[in-house]
């Protein structure tokens, strides 16, 4: 079969697949694929990474094989292979989708808000801007929405304020309500759960507590935001523990969000902490510059605003840690422009943000600062970090610190080695290569480096 025939067959098969899936699912898993080759009765599909390959093999190989067989007019098998072609395609798609306006679900995909859902119509998967800081959490959330109770249970998403946790929880709710109309979905904050529980036991009426339990334990999907706020509330924890068990034993989906991982929530029962840790834990990091610009572009296009790209870049560079502050800054600029009837440009943006988000004169990052933060993070002393001990307890933090010194400072390799106990520059090269490799292979290492980078920059 020629390349043209292969491409044509693939296009026809994708149309079949598209008709069977919801738009977010199709866009996430199939838009970044590409036909690689056709060997006998096996059609090889290129994918962007191992995560996509494993997911497609386990979830959609049957559908895709059927679609290919239908297009070819004979039985075909499908195989998936990580390919640079697909990785490049995914990169281009990420750039292009930064310019797509928000698409609100139409009447056929919107579930009536009966007070139990409480979903913000803007918080959908389509409107979520995906970048390297939140990609894993996004895919995990979508996987849960596609197969409630079957993918990761519970799904636990943690991260700082204003990074998109609530957006993902409500996107799951929207998706499940639209795709599985028969399923009951409930989104609440932990504060609302606590208040509902207190109200149910306030007058000692047994029917009230029974009603509370029916309200929470009969859901197919329970989404609880800011679960860390049940810390220290013994009776609430007791009730949530039994609610959690009842839902999970019935095969129902639980999704939780928090500002910290389960192990870092203080004053919470160990049995509850272990429940939180038994599923998939994923984090959302502060967005990198490109993602911040994409978020602002999405906001501008959704609101049909005219804001120059240079202003969007200026705002994105000024505000790095919080999406709410990022969007709030844009709103202030637009509002000031409207009130004063002044066109939006860099001068106006700078004037508006000068007092609210003053420009920081960042000091150069020192190796000493990096060493202090790494020591504090891993609980070791500076003498251990720069000393000669070969235990992994000290070698790993030492390599992390060398990597960060290489990435965040302009010091030469010999100078970095000198600051770490007079080590040779080749040791720094080895440490940098080792950590870079681990970051690509282990999410936990990537998270630690991102967290340390943010801590170090905050001190500069």
Coordinates of C-alpha atoms in Angstrom, one line a residue:
X1 CA 0.0 0.0 0.0
X2 CA 1.4 3.4 -0.9
X3 CA 1.8 6.3 1.5
X4 CA -1.2 8.1 -0.1
X5 CA -3.3 5.0 0.3
X6 CA -2.2 4.6 3.9
X7 CA -3.0 8.3 4.7
X8 CA -6.4 8.0 3.0
X9 CA -7.3 4.9 4.9
X10 CA -6.2 6.5 8.1
X11 CA -8.3 9.6 7.5
X12 CA -11.4 7.5 6.8
X13 CA -10.8 5.4 9.9
X14 CA -10.5 8.6 12.0
X15 CA -13.8 9.8 10.8
X16 CA -15.4 6.6 12.1
X17 CA -13.6 7.0 15.4
X18 CA -14.7 10.7 15.6
X19 CA -18.3 9.7 15.2
X20 CA -18.1 7.3 18.2
X21 CA -16.4 9.6 20.7
X22 CA -16.9 12.9 22.5
X23 CA -14.9 15.8 21.2
X24 CA -12.5 16.1 24.1
X25 CA -11.7 12.4 24.0
X26 CA -11.1 12.4 20.3
X27 CA -8.9 15.6 20.4
X28 CA -6.8 14.3 23.3
X29 CA -6.1 10.8 22.1
X30 CA -6.4 10.8 18.3
X31 CA -5.5 14.3 17.0
X32 CA -1.8 13.7 17.9
X33 CA -1.5 10.4 16.1
X34 CA -0.2 9.7 12.6
X35 CA -0.1 6.7 10.2
X36 CA 3.4 5.2 10.1
X37 CA 3.2 2.1 8.0
X38 CA 1.1 -0.8 6.9
X39 CA 2.7 -4.3 7.2
X40 CA 0.6 -7.2 6.0
X41 CA -2.6 -7.0 8.1
X42 CA -1.1 -4.7 10.8
X43 CA -1.6 -0.9 10.6
X44 CA 1.1 0.9 12.7
X45 CA 0.0 4.1 14.3
X46 CA 2.5 6.7 15.6
X47 CA 1.8 8.3 19.0
X48 CA 3.5 11.1 20.9
X49 CA 4.6 9.3 24.0
X50 CA 4.4 6.0 26.0
X51 CA 1.5 7.3 28.1
X52 CA -0.6 7.8 25.0
X53 CA 0.5 4.4 23.5
X54 CA -0.5 2.5 26.7
X55 CA -3.8 4.3 26.9
X56 CA -4.7 3.7 23.3
X57 CA -3.7 0.1 23.5
X58 CA -5.8 -0.6 26.5
X59 CA -8.8 1.5 25.7
X60 CA -9.2 2.1 22.0
X61 CA -7.3 -0.6 20.0
X62 CA -10.6 -2.5 19.4
X63 CA -12.5 0.6 18.2
X64 CA -9.6 1.7 16.0
X65 CA -9.1 -1.8 14.5
X66 CA -12.8 -2.0 13.7
X67 CA -12.7 1.5 12.1
X68 CA -9.6 0.5 10.0
X69 CA -11.2 -2.7 8.9
X70 CA -14.4 -0.9 7.9
X71 CA -12.4 1.6 5.9
X72 CA -10.2 -1.1 4.2
X73 CA -13.0 -3.6 3.6
X74 CA -11.1 -6.4 5.2
X75 CA -10.0 -7.4 8.8
X76 CA -7.0 -5.4 10.0
X77 CA -5.1 -5.3 13.3
X78 CA -3.6 -2.1 14.8
X79 CA -0.3 -1.5 16.7
X80 CA 1.0 1.7 18.4
X81 CA 4.5 3.0 18.3
X82 CA 6.1 6.1 19.9
X83 CA 7.1 8.3 17.0
X84 CA 8.9 11.7 16.6
X85 CA 6.4 12.5 13.8
X86 CA 3.5 12.3 16.3
X87 CA 5.4 14.2 19.0
X88 CA 6.0 17.0 16.6
X89 CA 2.4 16.9 15.6
X90 CA 1.4 17.1 19.2
X91 CA 3.6 20.2 19.7
X92 CA 2.1 21.9 16.7
X93 CA -1.4 21.1 17.9
X94 CA -0.6 22.5 21.3
X95 CA 0.4 25.8 19.7
X96 CA -2.6 25.9 17.4
X97 CA -5.1 25.2 20.2
X98 CA -3.8 28.2 22.1
X99 CA -5.6 30.3 19.5
X100 CA -8.9 28.4 19.5
X101 CA -11.8 30.1 21.3
X102 CA -13.6 28.4 24.1
X103 CA -16.4 26.1 23.0
X104 CA -19.3 26.0 25.4
X105 CA -21.3 22.7 25.4
X106 CA -24.6 23.0 23.6
X107 CA -28.0 22.1 25.0
X108 CA -27.6 18.4 24.1
X109 CA -24.5 18.1 26.2
X110 CA -25.4 20.3 29.1
X111 CA -27.0 18.7 32.2
X112 CA -29.6 20.7 34.0
X113 CA -28.1 22.3 37.1
X114 CA -30.4 21.0 39.9
X115 CA -28.3 22.4 42.7
X116 CA -26.5 19.1 43.3
X117 CA -24.1 19.6 40.4
X118 CA -23.2 23.3 40.9
X119 CA -20.9 23.3 37.9
X120 CA -19.5 26.5 36.4
X121 CA -20.3 26.4 32.7
X122 CA -16.8 27.8 31.9
X123 CA -15.0 24.9 33.6
X124 CA -14.8 22.2 30.8
X125 CA -12.0 20.1 29.3
X126 CA -12.3 22.2 26.1
X127 CA -11.5 25.4 28.0
X128 CA -8.6 24.0 30.0
X129 CA -5.3 25.1 28.6
X130 CA -2.8 22.2 28.7
X131 CA 0.9 22.7 29.3
X132 CA 3.7 20.7 30.7
X133 CA 2.8 21.9 34.2
X134 CA -0.6 20.3 34.2
X135 CA -0.6 17.8 31.4
X136 CA -0.5 14.7 33.5
X137 CA -3.3 15.9 35.8
X138 CA -5.4 16.8 32.7
X139 CA -5.1 13.4 31.1
X140 CA -5.8 11.6 34.4
X141 CA -8.9 13.7 34.9
X142 CA -10.1 13.0 31.4
X143 CA -9.5 9.2 31.9
X144 CA -11.6 9.3 35.0
X145 CA -14.4 11.2 33.2
X146 CA -14.4 8.6 30.4
X147 CA -14.7 5.6 32.7
X148 CA -16.0 6.7 36.1
X149 CA -15.0 4.2 38.7
X150 CA -12.8 2.3 36.3
X151 CA -9.6 4.2 35.7
X152 CA -8.1 5.7 38.9
X153 CA -10.1 5.6 42.1
X154 CA -9.7 7.9 44.0
X155 CA -8.1 10.5 41.8
X156 CA -6.3 13.0 44.0
X157 CA -5.2 16.3 42.5
X158 CA -3.1 18.7 44.5
X159 CA -1.4 22.0 43.8
X160 CA -1.3 25.7 44.8
X161 CA -4.1 28.2 44.8
X162 CA -5.5 29.2 41.5
X163 CA -3.7 26.6 39.3
X164 CA -6.8 24.8 37.9
X165 CA -7.8 22.1 40.4
X166 CA -11.4 23.2 40.6
X167 CA -11.5 23.6 36.8
X168 CA -10.5 19.9 36.4
X169 CA -12.9 18.6 39.0
X170 CA -15.8 20.5 37.4
X171 CA -14.7 19.5 33.9
X172 CA -15.1 15.9 35.1
X173 CA -18.5 16.7 36.3
X174 CA -19.6 18.3 33.0
X175 CA -18.2 15.4 31.0
X176 CA -19.8 12.7 33.0
X177 CA -23.2 14.5 33.1
X178 CA -23.1 14.9 29.3
X179 CA -21.7 11.4 28.4
X180 CA -23.6 9.4 31.1
X181 CA -26.9 11.2 31.7
X182 CA -28.1 8.4 33.9
X183 CA -25.2 8.9 36.4
X184 CA -25.6 11.1 39.4
X185 CA -22.7 13.5 39.9
X186 CA -22.1 15.7 42.9
X187 CA -19.5 18.5 43.3
X188 CA -18.9 20.0 46.7
X189 CA -16.2 21.8 48.7
X190 CA -15.1 20.0 51.9
X191 CA -16.6 23.0 53.8
X192 CA -20.0 22.3 52.3
X193 CA -19.7 18.6 53.2
X194 CA -18.9 19.6 56.7
X195 CA -21.8 22.1 56.9
X196 CA -24.2 19.5 55.5
X197 CA -23.0 17.0 58.1
X198 CA -23.4 19.4 61.0
X199 CA -26.9 20.4 59.9
X200 CA -27.9 16.8 59.6
X201 CA -26.9 16.0 63.3
X202 CA -27.9 19.4 64.8
X203 CA -31.4 18.4 65.9
X204 CA -30.8 14.7 66.6
X205 CA -33.5 13.8 64.0
X206 CA -32.4 10.4 62.7
X207 CA -34.1 11.1 59.4
X208 CA -31.8 14.1 58.8
X209 CA -28.6 12.1 59.1
X210 CA -30.1 9.3 56.9
X211 CA -31.0 12.0 54.3
X212 CA -27.5 13.3 54.4
X213 CA -26.0 9.9 53.8
X214 CA -28.3 9.2 50.9
X215 CA -27.4 12.6 49.5
X216 CA -23.7 11.7 49.4
X217 CA -23.5 7.9 49.2
X218 CA -25.9 7.4 46.3
X219 CA -23.7 9.4 43.8
X220 CA -21.9 7.7 40.9
X221 CA -19.3 10.4 41.0
X222 CA -18.4 12.5 44.0
X223 CA -16.0 15.5 43.5
X224 CA -14.7 17.1 46.7
X225 CA -12.7 20.3 46.5
X226 CA -10.1 21.4 49.1
X227 CA -10.3 18.2 51.1
X228 CA -7.5 19.4 53.4
X229 CA -10.0 21.5 55.3
X230 CA -11.4 18.5 57.1
X231 CA -8.2 18.3 59.0
X232 CA -8.8 18.6 62.7
X233 CA -12.6 17.9 62.4
X234 CA -12.9 14.4 63.9
X235 CA -16.6 13.8 63.4
X236 CA -16.4 15.1 59.8
X237 CA -13.5 12.8 59.1
X238 CA -15.3 9.8 60.6
X239 CA -18.4 10.5 58.4
X240 CA -16.2 11.1 55.3
X241 CA -14.3 7.9 55.9
X242 CA -17.6 5.9 55.8
X243 CA -18.8 7.8 52.8
X244 CA -15.6 7.1 51.0
X245 CA -15.8 3.4 51.8
X246 CA -19.5 3.1 50.8
X247 CA -18.8 4.7 47.4
X248 CA -15.7 2.8 46.6
X249 CA -17.1 -0.5 47.6
X250 CA -20.0 0.2 45.2
X251 CA -17.6 0.9 42.4
X252 CA -18.3 4.6 42.4
X253 CA -15.8 7.3 41.4
X254 CA -14.2 9.7 43.9
X255 CA -12.1 12.7 43.0
X256 CA -10.4 14.9 45.5
X257 CA -8.4 18.1 45.4
X258 CA -6.1 19.6 47.9
X259 CA -3.3 22.2 48.2
X260 CA -0.9 19.5 49.3
X261 CA -0.3 15.7 48.9
X262 CA -2.0 13.4 51.5
X263 CA 1.2 12.8 53.4
X264 CA 1.5 16.5 54.1
X265 CA -2.0 17.1 55.5
X266 CA -1.6 17.5 59.2
X267 CA -4.2 16.4 61.9
X268 CA -6.0 13.8 59.8
X269 CA -6.6 10.2 60.6
X270 CA -4.1 7.7 59.1
X271 CA -6.9 5.4 57.8
X272 CA -8.3 8.4 55.9
X273 CA -4.9 9.4 54.6
X274 CA -4.3 5.8 53.4
X275 CA -7.6 5.9 51.5
X276 CA -6.5 9.1 49.7
X277 CA -3.2 7.5 48.7
X278 CA -4.7 4.2 47.4
X279 CA -5.5 5.6 43.9
X280 CA -3.7 8.0 41.6
X281 CA -2.0 11.1 43.1
X282 CA -1.1 13.9 40.6
X283 CA -0.1 17.5 41.0
X284 CA -0.5 20.8 39.1
X285 CA 2.5 23.0 39.0
X286 CA 2.6 26.8 38.4
X287 CA 2.3 27.3 34.6
X288 CA 5.4 28.0 32.5
X289 CA 5.5 31.2 30.4
X290 CA 4.1 29.6 27.2
X291 CA 1.1 28.2 29.1
X292 CA 0.5 31.5 30.8
X293 CA 0.4 33.3 27.4
X294 CA -1.9 30.6 26.0
X295 CA -4.3 31.1 29.0
X296 CA -4.5 34.8 28.4
X297 CA -5.0 34.3 24.6
X298 CA -7.8 31.9 25.4
X299 CA -9.4 34.4 27.8
X300 CA -9.1 37.2 25.2
X301 CA -10.7 35.1 22.4
X302 CA -13.5 33.9 24.6
X303 CA -14.4 37.4 25.7
X304 CA -13.8 38.8 22.2
X305 CA -11.3 41.4 23.4
X306 CA -8.7 43.2 21.4
X307 CA -5.4 43.0 23.3
X308 CA -2.0 43.1 21.6
X309 CA 0.2 40.0 21.9
X310 CA 3.0 42.1 23.4
X311 CA 0.7 43.1 26.3
X312 CA -0.3 39.4 26.9
X313 CA 3.4 38.5 27.0
X314 CA 4.1 41.4 29.4
X315 CA 1.3 40.3 31.8
X316 CA 2.5 36.6 31.5
X317 CA 6.0 37.6 32.4
X318 CA 5.0 39.7 35.3
X319 CA 2.7 37.2 37.0
X320 CA 4.0 33.7 37.2
X321 CA 2.5 31.8 40.1
X322 CA -1.3 32.1 39.9
X323 CA -3.8 31.8 37.1
X324 CA -6.4 33.8 39.0
X325 CA -4.0 36.7 39.4
X326 CA -3.0 36.3 35.8
X327 CA -6.6 36.6 34.5
X328 CA -7.4 39.3 37.1
X329 CA -4.5 41.4 35.9
X330 CA -5.9 41.2 32.3
X331 CA -9.4 42.2 33.5
X332 CA -8.0 45.2 35.3
X333 CA -6.2 46.4 32.1
X334 CA -9.3 45.9 30.0
X335 CA -11.5 47.7 32.5
X336 CA -9.1 50.6 32.8
X337 CA -8.9 50.9 29.0
X338 CA -12.7 50.9 28.8
X339 CA -13.2 53.5 31.6
X340 CA -10.6 55.9 30.3
X341 CA -11.2 55.1 26.6
X342 CA -7.5 54.6 26.2
X343 CA -6.2 52.0 23.7
X344 CA -4.5 49.0 25.3
X345 CA -0.7 49.0 24.9
X346 CA 2.4 48.3 26.9
X347 CA 2.4 51.7 28.5
X348 CA -1.2 51.4 29.8
X349 CA -0.6 47.8 31.0
X350 CA 2.6 48.8 32.8
X351 CA 0.8 51.7 34.5
X352 CA -2.2 49.6 35.6
X353 CA -0.1 46.8 37.1
X354 CA 2.7 48.9 38.5
X355 CA 1.2 49.2 42.0
X356 CA -0.8 46.0 42.1
X357 CA 1.9 43.7 40.8
X358 CA 5.1 45.6 41.1
X359 CA 8.0 44.5 38.9
X360 CA 10.5 42.6 40.9
X361 CA 14.2 43.4 40.4
X362 CA 15.3 39.8 40.7
X363 CA 18.7 39.2 42.3
X364 CA 21.0 36.7 40.7
X365 CA 20.5 33.3 42.2
X366 CA 23.4 32.1 44.2
X367 CA 24.6 28.6 44.7
X368 CA 24.4 29.1 48.4
X369 CA 20.6 29.8 48.1
X370 CA 20.2 26.6 46.0
X371 CA 22.1 24.6 48.6
X372 CA 20.1 26.0 51.5
X373 CA 16.7 25.2 49.8
X374 CA 17.9 21.7 48.8
X375 CA 19.1 20.9 52.3
X376 CA 15.8 22.1 53.8
X377 CA 13.8 20.2 51.3
X378 CA 15.5 16.8 51.8
X379 CA 16.3 17.3 55.6
X380 CA 20.1 17.1 55.4
X381 CA 22.9 19.4 56.5
X382 CA 25.1 21.5 54.1
X383 CA 28.1 19.5 55.2
X384 CA 26.4 16.3 54.1
X385 CA 25.4 17.9 50.8
X386 CA 28.9 19.1 49.9
X387 CA 30.7 16.3 51.7
X388 CA 32.0 12.9 50.5
X389 CA 29.3 10.6 51.8
X390 CA 28.2 8.1 49.1
X391 CA 24.8 7.1 50.5
X392 CA 21.9 7.8 48.1
X393 CA 20.4 9.8 51.0
X394 CA 23.1 12.4 50.2
X395 CA 24.1 11.6 46.6
X396 CA 20.7 12.2 45.1
X397 CA 20.1 15.7 46.8
X398 CA 23.7 16.6 45.8
X399 CA 23.0 15.8 42.2
X400 CA 19.7 17.7 42.3
X401 CA 21.5 20.7 43.7
X402 CA 24.2 20.5 41.0
X403 CA 21.5 20.3 38.3
X404 CA 19.7 23.4 39.7
X405 CA 23.0 25.3 39.9
X406 CA 23.7 24.5 36.3
X407 CA 20.1 25.5 35.2
X408 CA 19.5 28.5 37.4
X409 CA 22.9 30.2 37.5
X410 CA 25.6 31.4 35.0
X411 CA 28.4 29.8 37.0
X412 CA 30.9 27.6 35.1
X413 CA 31.1 23.9 35.6
X414 CA 34.4 24.1 37.5
X415 CA 33.0 26.8 39.8
X416 CA 29.9 24.7 40.6
X417 CA 32.1 21.7 41.3
X418 CA 34.2 23.9 43.6
X419 CA 31.1 24.9 45.6
X420 CA 30.3 21.2 46.1
X421 CA 33.3 20.2 48.1
X422 CA 35.9 20.9 45.3
X423 CA 34.5 18.3 42.9
X424 CA 35.7 18.0 39.3
X425 CA 33.6 19.6 36.6
X426 CA 32.9 16.1 35.1
X427 CA 31.0 15.2 38.3
X428 CA 28.7 18.2 37.6
X429 CA 28.2 17.1 34.0
X430 CA 27.3 13.5 35.2
X431 CA 24.9 14.8 37.9
X432 CA 23.1 17.1 35.4
X433 CA 22.7 14.3 32.9
X434 CA 21.5 11.9 35.6
X435 CA 18.8 14.3 36.9
X436 CA 17.7 15.3 33.4
X437 CA 17.2 11.6 32.6
X438 CA 15.3 10.9 35.8
X439 CA 13.0 13.9 35.2
X440 CA 12.0 12.4 31.9
X441 CA 11.4 8.9 33.4
X442 CA 10.0 9.7 36.9
X443 CA 7.2 12.2 37.6
X444 CA 8.2 12.5 41.2
X445 CA 11.7 13.7 40.3
X446 CA 10.2 16.2 37.9
X447 CA 7.8 17.5 40.6
X448 CA 10.7 17.9 43.1
X449 CA 12.8 19.9 40.7
X450 CA 9.8 22.1 39.8
X451 CA 9.0 22.7 43.5
X452 CA 12.6 23.5 44.4
X453 CA 12.9 25.8 41.4
X454 CA 9.9 27.8 42.6
X455 CA 11.2 28.0 46.2
X456 CA 14.6 29.2 45.0
X457 CA 13.1 31.8 42.7
X458 CA 10.9 33.1 45.4
X459 CA 14.0 33.8 47.6
X460 CA 15.7 35.7 44.8

